[in-house]
Coordinates of C-alpha atoms and ligand atoms in Angstrom, one line a residue:
M372 CA 0.0 0.0 0.0
D373 CA 2.1 2.8 -1.4
G374 CA 5.3 1.8 0.5
Y375 CA 3.6 0.6 3.7
L376 CA 3.3 -2.9 5.1
V377 CA 0.2 -3.6 7.2
L378 CA 1.1 -5.2 10.6
R379 CA -2.4 -5.3 12.2
V380 CA -5.7 -3.7 12.7
I381 CA -5.7 -1.3 15.7
G382 CA -9.2 0.1 15.5
E383 CA -12.4 -0.3 13.5
G384 CA -15.2 2.2 13.1
S385 CA -18.0 3.3 10.7
F386 CA -15.4 5.1 8.5
G387 CA -13.3 2.0 7.9
R388 CA -10.3 0.8 9.8
A389 CA -7.2 2.1 11.7
L390 CA -4.1 0.0 10.9
L391 CA -0.6 -0.3 12.3
V392 CA 1.7 -0.1 9.4
Q393 CA 5.5 -0.2 8.8
Q394 CA 7.1 2.1 6.2
E395 CA 9.0 -0.2 3.9
N396 CA 12.0 2.1 3.3
S397 CA 12.5 3.2 6.9
N398 CA 11.0 0.4 9.0
Q399 CA 9.3 3.1 11.1
T400 CA 5.8 2.2 12.3
F401 CA 2.8 4.5 11.8
A402 CA -0.9 4.4 12.3
M403 CA -2.9 4.5 9.1
K404 CA -6.5 5.3 8.9
E405 CA -8.3 3.8 5.9
I406 CA -11.5 5.6 5.1
R407 CA -14.0 4.5 2.4
L408 CA -14.6 7.4 0.2
P409 CA -18.3 8.1 -0.4
K410 CA -19.5 8.2 -4.0
S411 CA -20.8 11.7 -3.9
F412 CA -18.5 14.7 -4.5
S413 CA -19.5 16.5 -1.4
G414 CA -19.1 13.3 0.7
T415 CA -15.6 12.8 -0.7
R416 CA -14.7 16.5 0.0
N417 CA -16.0 16.0 3.5
S418 CA -13.8 12.9 4.1
R419 CA -10.7 14.8 2.9
K420 CA -11.4 17.5 5.5
E421 CA -10.1 15.2 8.2
A422 CA -6.7 14.9 6.5
V423 CA -6.6 18.6 5.7
L424 CA -7.4 19.6 9.3
L425 CA -5.0 17.1 10.9
A426 CA -2.2 18.3 8.6
K427 CA -2.7 21.9 9.9
M428 CA -1.9 20.8 13.5
K429 CA 1.6 20.6 14.9
H430 CA 1.7 20.1 18.6
P431 CA 3.1 17.5 21.0
N432 CA -0.5 16.9 22.3
I433 CA -2.0 16.3 18.9
V434 CA -1.4 13.1 16.9
A435 CA 1.2 14.1 14.2
F436 CA 0.2 13.9 10.6
K437 CA 2.7 12.3 8.2
E438 CA 0.9 12.1 4.8
S439 CA -2.3 11.2 3.1
F440 CA -3.1 9.6 -0.3
E441 CA -6.0 8.1 -2.1
A442 CA -6.2 4.6 -3.7
E443 CA -8.9 2.3 -4.9
G444 CA -11.8 4.3 -3.5
H445 CA -10.2 4.9 -0.1
L446 CA -8.5 7.8 1.6
Y447 CA -5.4 6.9 3.7
I448 CA -4.2 9.1 6.5
V449 CA -0.7 8.2 7.8
M450 CA 0.1 9.6 11.3
E451 CA 2.2 8.9 14.3
Y452 CA 1.4 5.7 16.1
C453 CA 0.4 6.1 19.8
D454 CA 1.6 2.9 21.4
G455 CA -0.3 3.2 24.6
G456 CA -3.8 2.8 23.0
D457 CA -6.7 5.1 23.7
L458 CA -7.9 6.5 27.0
M459 CA -11.2 4.6 26.8
Q460 CA -9.3 1.3 26.8
K461 CA -7.1 2.6 29.7
I462 CA -10.1 3.5 31.8
K463 CA -11.6 0.0 31.1
H464 CA -8.4 -1.7 32.1
Q465 CA -8.6 -0.1 35.6
K466 CA -11.4 -2.4 36.5
G467 CA -12.7 0.0 39.0
K468 CA -9.4 1.1 40.5
L469 CA -9.3 4.9 40.7
F470 CA -6.5 6.9 39.1
P471 CA -4.4 9.1 41.4
E472 CA -5.2 12.8 41.2
D473 CA -1.8 13.9 40.0
M474 CA -2.0 11.5 37.0
I475 CA -5.4 12.8 36.1
L476 CA -4.2 16.4 36.3
N477 CA -1.2 15.6 34.2
W478 CA -3.3 13.9 31.4
F479 CA -5.9 16.6 31.6
T480 CA -3.3 19.4 31.3
Q481 CA -2.0 17.7 28.1
M482 CA -5.5 17.4 26.7
C483 CA -6.1 21.1 27.4
L484 CA -2.8 22.0 25.6
G485 CA -4.0 20.1 22.6
V486 CA -7.4 21.6 22.6
N487 CA -5.9 25.1 23.2
H488 CA -3.8 24.6 20.0
I489 CA -6.7 23.6 17.8
H490 CA -8.9 26.4 19.1
K491 CA -6.2 28.8 18.3
K492 CA -6.4 27.6 14.7
R493 CA -10.2 28.1 14.8
V494 CA -10.8 24.4 14.6
L495 CA -13.5 22.8 16.6
H496 CA -13.0 19.1 17.3
R497 CA -16.6 18.2 17.9
D498 CA -16.0 14.6 19.0
I499 CA -13.8 14.9 22.1
K500 CA -14.2 11.7 24.0
S501 CA -11.9 9.2 25.8
K502 CA -11.8 7.0 22.7
N503 CA -10.3 9.8 20.7
I504 CA -7.6 10.5 23.2
F505 CA -4.5 8.5 22.3
L506 CA -1.6 7.6 24.7
T507 CA 2.0 6.8 24.3
Q508 CA 4.1 4.5 26.5
N509 CA 6.2 7.4 27.6
G510 CA 3.2 9.3 29.1
R511 CA 2.2 11.6 26.3
V512 CA -1.5 12.2 25.7
K513 CA -2.6 13.1 22.2
L514 CA -5.8 14.4 20.7
G515 CA -6.8 12.4 17.6
D516 CA -9.6 11.6 15.2
F517 CA -10.3 14.8 13.4
G518 CA -13.1 13.1 11.4
S519 CA -15.8 15.4 12.9
A520 CA -13.6 18.5 13.1
R521 CA -14.7 21.7 11.5
L522 CA -12.7 24.8 10.6
L523 CA -14.6 28.0 11.3
S524 CA -14.5 30.5 8.4
S525 CA -14.0 33.4 10.8
P526 CA -13.7 33.9 14.5
M527 CA -17.3 35.0 14.6
A528 CA -18.6 31.8 12.9
F529 CA -20.5 29.0 14.5
A530 CA -20.8 25.5 13.4
C531 CA -24.5 24.6 12.9
T532 CA -24.3 21.0 12.1
Y533 CA -23.1 18.6 14.7
V534 CA -21.9 15.0 14.8
G535 CA -20.7 13.5 18.0
T536 CA -21.2 10.8 20.6
P537 CA -24.3 11.3 22.8
Y538 CA -22.7 10.9 26.2
Y539 CA -20.3 13.9 25.4
V540 CA -22.8 16.1 23.6
P541 CA -23.4 19.4 25.5
P542 CA -26.8 20.8 26.3
E543 CA -26.6 23.6 23.7
I544 CA -26.5 21.0 20.9
W545 CA -29.5 19.2 22.1
E546 CA -31.2 22.6 22.2
N547 CA -30.4 23.2 18.6
M548 CA -27.9 25.9 19.2
P549 CA -24.7 26.3 17.4
Y550 CA -21.5 24.5 18.3
N551 CA -18.6 26.6 19.5
N552 CA -15.3 26.2 21.3
K553 CA -17.0 25.9 24.7
S554 CA -18.9 22.8 23.4
D555 CA -15.5 21.1 23.1
I556 CA -14.9 22.2 26.7
W557 CA -18.0 20.5 27.9
S558 CA -16.8 17.2 26.2
L559 CA -13.4 17.7 27.8
G560 CA -15.2 18.0 31.2
C561 CA -16.9 14.7 30.5
I562 CA -13.5 13.1 30.0
L563 CA -12.2 14.7 33.2
Y564 CA -15.2 13.3 35.1
E565 CA -14.7 9.9 33.5
L566 CA -11.0 9.9 34.6
C567 CA -12.1 10.6 38.2
T568 CA -15.0 8.1 38.4
L569 CA -14.3 5.7 35.5
K570 CA -17.9 6.3 34.5
H571 CA -19.6 8.7 32.1
P572 CA -21.0 11.7 33.9
F573 CA -24.4 11.4 32.4
Q574 CA -25.7 7.8 31.9
A575 CA -29.2 6.6 31.0
N576 CA -30.9 3.8 29.3
S577 CA -33.0 6.0 27.0
W578 CA -32.5 9.0 24.8
K579 CA -35.0 11.0 26.7
S580 CA -33.5 10.5 30.2
L581 CA -29.9 11.0 28.9
I582 CA -30.8 14.3 27.3
L583 CA -32.7 15.4 30.5
K584 CA -29.7 14.5 32.6
I585 CA -27.4 16.5 30.3
C586 CA -29.7 19.5 30.1
Q587 CA -30.2 19.5 33.9
G588 CA -26.5 19.0 34.5
S589 CA -27.2 16.8 37.6
L590 CA -24.0 15.1 38.5
R591 CA -22.9 12.7 41.3
P592 CA -20.0 14.2 43.3
L593 CA -16.5 12.9 42.7
P594 CA -15.1 10.1 45.0
S595 CA -13.9 11.7 48.3
Q596 CA -10.2 11.0 47.6
Y597 CA -10.3 13.9 45.0
S598 CA -9.7 17.5 46.0
C599 CA -12.4 20.2 46.1
E600 CA -10.4 22.0 43.4
L601 CA -10.9 19.2 41.0
Q602 CA -14.6 19.1 41.9
H603 CA -14.8 22.8 41.3
L604 CA -13.0 22.5 37.9
I605 CA -15.5 20.0 36.7
K606 CA -18.4 22.2 37.9
Q607 CA -17.1 25.1 35.8
M608 CA -16.8 23.0 32.7
F609 CA -20.4 21.8 33.0
K610 CA -21.9 25.3 33.2
R611 CA -25.0 25.1 31.1
N612 CA -24.4 28.5 29.5
P613 CA -21.4 27.9 27.2
S614 CA -20.0 31.4 27.7
H615 CA -19.7 30.7 31.4
R616 CA -17.4 27.7 30.8
P617 CA -13.7 28.4 30.9
S618 CA -11.7 28.4 27.6
A619 CA -8.8 26.0 27.3
T620 CA -6.4 28.9 28.0
T621 CA -8.3 29.9 31.2
L622 CA -8.2 26.3 32.3
L623 CA -4.4 26.1 31.8
S624 CA -3.8 29.3 33.7
R625 CA -5.4 27.8 36.9
S626 CA -2.8 27.3 39.5
S627 CA -3.2 23.5 39.7
L628 CA -2.6 23.2 36.0
A629 CA -0.3 26.1 35.4
R630 CA 2.4 24.3 37.4
L631 CA 2.0 21.2 35.2
V632 CA 2.2 23.1 31.9
R633 CA 6.0 23.4 32.3
Q634 CA 6.3 19.6 32.7
C635 CA 3.9 18.8 29.8
L636 CA 5.0 21.4 27.2
P637 CA 8.4 20.7 25.7
P638 CA 10.9 23.6 26.2
E639 CA 11.3 24.2 22.5
I640 CA 7.6 25.1 22.2
I641 CA 7.9 27.6 25.1
T642 CA 11.0 29.1 23.6
E643 CA 9.6 29.2 20.1
Y644 CA 6.5 31.1 21.2
G645 CA 8.5 33.2 23.6
E646 CA 10.8 34.3 20.8
Q647 CA 8.0 34.9 18.4
V648 CA 6.3 37.2 20.9
L649 CA 9.6 39.0 21.6
E650 CA 9.9 39.6 17.9
E651 CA 6.4 41.0 17.7
T652 CA 7.1 43.3 20.6
K653 CA 10.3 44.6 19.0
N654 CA 8.3 45.5 15.9
S655 CA 5.8 47.4 17.8
K656 CA 6.4 51.1 18.0
H657 CA 4.7 51.5 21.4
S658 CA 6.6 49.0 23.5
T659 CA 10.1 48.2 24.3
P660 CA 11.2 44.6 24.4
R661 CA 12.0 43.2 27.8
K662 CA 13.8 40.0 28.7
K663 CA 11.2 37.4 29.6
T664 CA 11.5 35.1 32.5
D665 CA 10.7 31.4 32.2
S666 CA 7.3 31.7 33.7
S667 CA 6.3 34.6 31.6
R668 CA 7.4 32.7 28.6
I669 CA 5.0 29.9 29.5
R670 CA 2.3 32.4 29.9
I671 CA 3.1 34.0 26.6
A672 CA 3.2 30.5 25.0
L673 CA -0.2 29.8 26.3
E674 CA -1.7 33.2 25.3
N675 CA -0.2 32.8 21.9
E676 CA -1.5 29.3 21.7
A677 CA -5.0 30.3 22.8
T678 CA -7.8 30.7 20.5
T679 CA -9.8 32.8 22.8
M680 CA -12.3 33.0 20.0
Q681 CA -13.5 36.1 21.7
G682 CA -15.5 37.2 18.8
E683 CA -17.3 33.9 18.9
E684 CA -17.8 34.0 22.6
Q685 CA -19.2 37.5 22.3
G686 CA -21.0 36.9 19.1
R687 CA -23.7 34.9 20.8
K688 CA -24.7 35.8 24.2
Y689 CA -28.0 34.6 25.6
S690 CA -30.3 36.9 27.4
D691 CA -32.0 35.7 30.6
T692 CA -35.3 35.5 28.6
D693 CA -33.5 33.5 25.9
L694 CA -32.2 31.1 28.5
E695 CA -35.6 30.8 30.2
S696 CA -37.3 29.9 27.0
I697 CA -34.5 27.6 26.1
H698 CA -34.9 25.9 29.4
K699 CA -38.7 25.5 28.9
N700 CA -38.3 24.2 25.4
S701 CA -35.2 22.2 25.9
T702 CA -36.7 18.7 26.2
K703 CA -39.1 19.3 23.4
S704 CA -36.5 20.7 21.0
A705 CA -33.9 18.2 22.2
L706 CA -36.2 15.3 21.4
R707 CA -37.1 16.8 18.1
R708 CA -33.4 16.9 17.4
V709 CA -33.0 13.3 18.4
N710 CA -35.6 12.3 16.0
E711 CA -33.8 14.2 13.3
E712 CA -30.5 12.7 14.2
K713 CA -31.6 9.2 15.1
G714 CA -30.7 6.6 12.6
K715 CA -28.6 9.2 10.7
L716 CA -25.7 9.5 13.1
F717 CA -26.1 8.0 16.5
K718 CA -26.5 4.3 17.4
F719 CA -27.5 5.1 20.9
E720 CA -29.0 1.7 21.7
S721 CA -25.7 0.0 21.0
L722 CA -23.8 2.6 22.9
C723 CA -25.8 1.9 26.0
K724 CA -24.9 -1.8 26.0
Ligands
ADP950 P1 -13.1 6.7 14.1 O1 -13.4 7.8 13.2 O2 -13.6 5.4 13.7 O3 -13.5 6.9 15.5 P2 -10.3 6.9 15.0 O4 -9.3 7.8 14.3 O5 -10.8 7.4 16.3 O6 -11.5 6.6 14.0 O7 -9.6 5.5 15.1 C1 -10.3 4.4 15.7 C2 -9.5 3.8 16.8 O8 -8.2 3.3 16.3 C3 -9.1 4.8 18.0 O9 -10.1 4.9 19.0 C4 -7.8 4.1 18.5 O10 -8.1 3.1 19.4 C5 -7.2 3.6 17.2 N1 -6.2 4.6 16.6 C6 -6.5 5.5 15.7 N2 -5.5 6.3 15.4 C7 -4.5 5.9 16.2 C8 -3.1 6.3 16.4 N3 -2.6 7.3 15.7 N4 -2.4 5.6 17.3 C9 -2.9 4.6 18.0 N5 -4.2 4.2 17.9 C10 -5.0 4.8 17.0
MG951 MG1 -12.7 7.9 17.0

């Protein structure tokens, strides 16, 4: 297959398969996603988007793109192989044994760094879940599977269509509102909760009660071994109003995570962004460049990384009356949405098994 030898299948999904491959001329191993291309032009263009968006990303917490090509009705995306499997498998392997808090915070920080990077590039992932978080044996955590990702045309834009996995879908989507960067934050909150409890935050055996639980945001508290700070962090991420949820940058600047950023972010990234900002400062007429300390470099790196998507956050603010009417109509509209989506995208019954 174009210079690659297939070693084994590492994942299967509705798109096709994920394979572990070896490059013939280098003996290096990679993961290769094999996607059946739809017959329609728009379907094919949509499938290609995954490769295009992944290729735009370059960050230690995002699975690295190598190349993509098409052959015999399939699209192949070659990327770095994460030899620690995905986070969902990792959670399952725990068999009920809770993770230590420092391990959770380290993984979570790495996820936030990855999400911060994509948001900076105005990309929404739209399918953040433990199965799409890949691990390496040396402790790296990487955001993968850009199959549902979407590039916003401008910082003010919203994505109006949504594909995702029901457990991780935020209330605004069930209420037919646009998807924005804070919707990814909700899903990230679901993973954080899952890491602390080894369970989904919202579980139900019917669509109706799942949506109700998500829209009401009723959560069981974390096991007592976890700090109040962690509990508070989760509460913030599950704010019903998206604009009240913290952005990835805000999350990373919290004291508990900020101290981990230095460990999780390689020094070259901090230096690279630090130098870039120094350069920008030099070019500015109104400010004199100052030598940056290590910690201010980290802050600069994050700020520079951040897609605050402020326009987007400000572009859609809900008034109290809006929120009230959303609340009243939420179940009705959410269920209408389910009927629209049912059969098309989600196989909820099988997910509940
Ligand atoms: P899908 O669109 O079907 O969800 P994914 O890209 O998530 O496709 O791949 C499916 C599964 O294959 C993942 O959940 C993961 O277990 C495995 N996988 C995919 N890419 C990689 C990778 N780069 N490294 C390791 N495992 C991977
Ligand atoms: Mg996936």
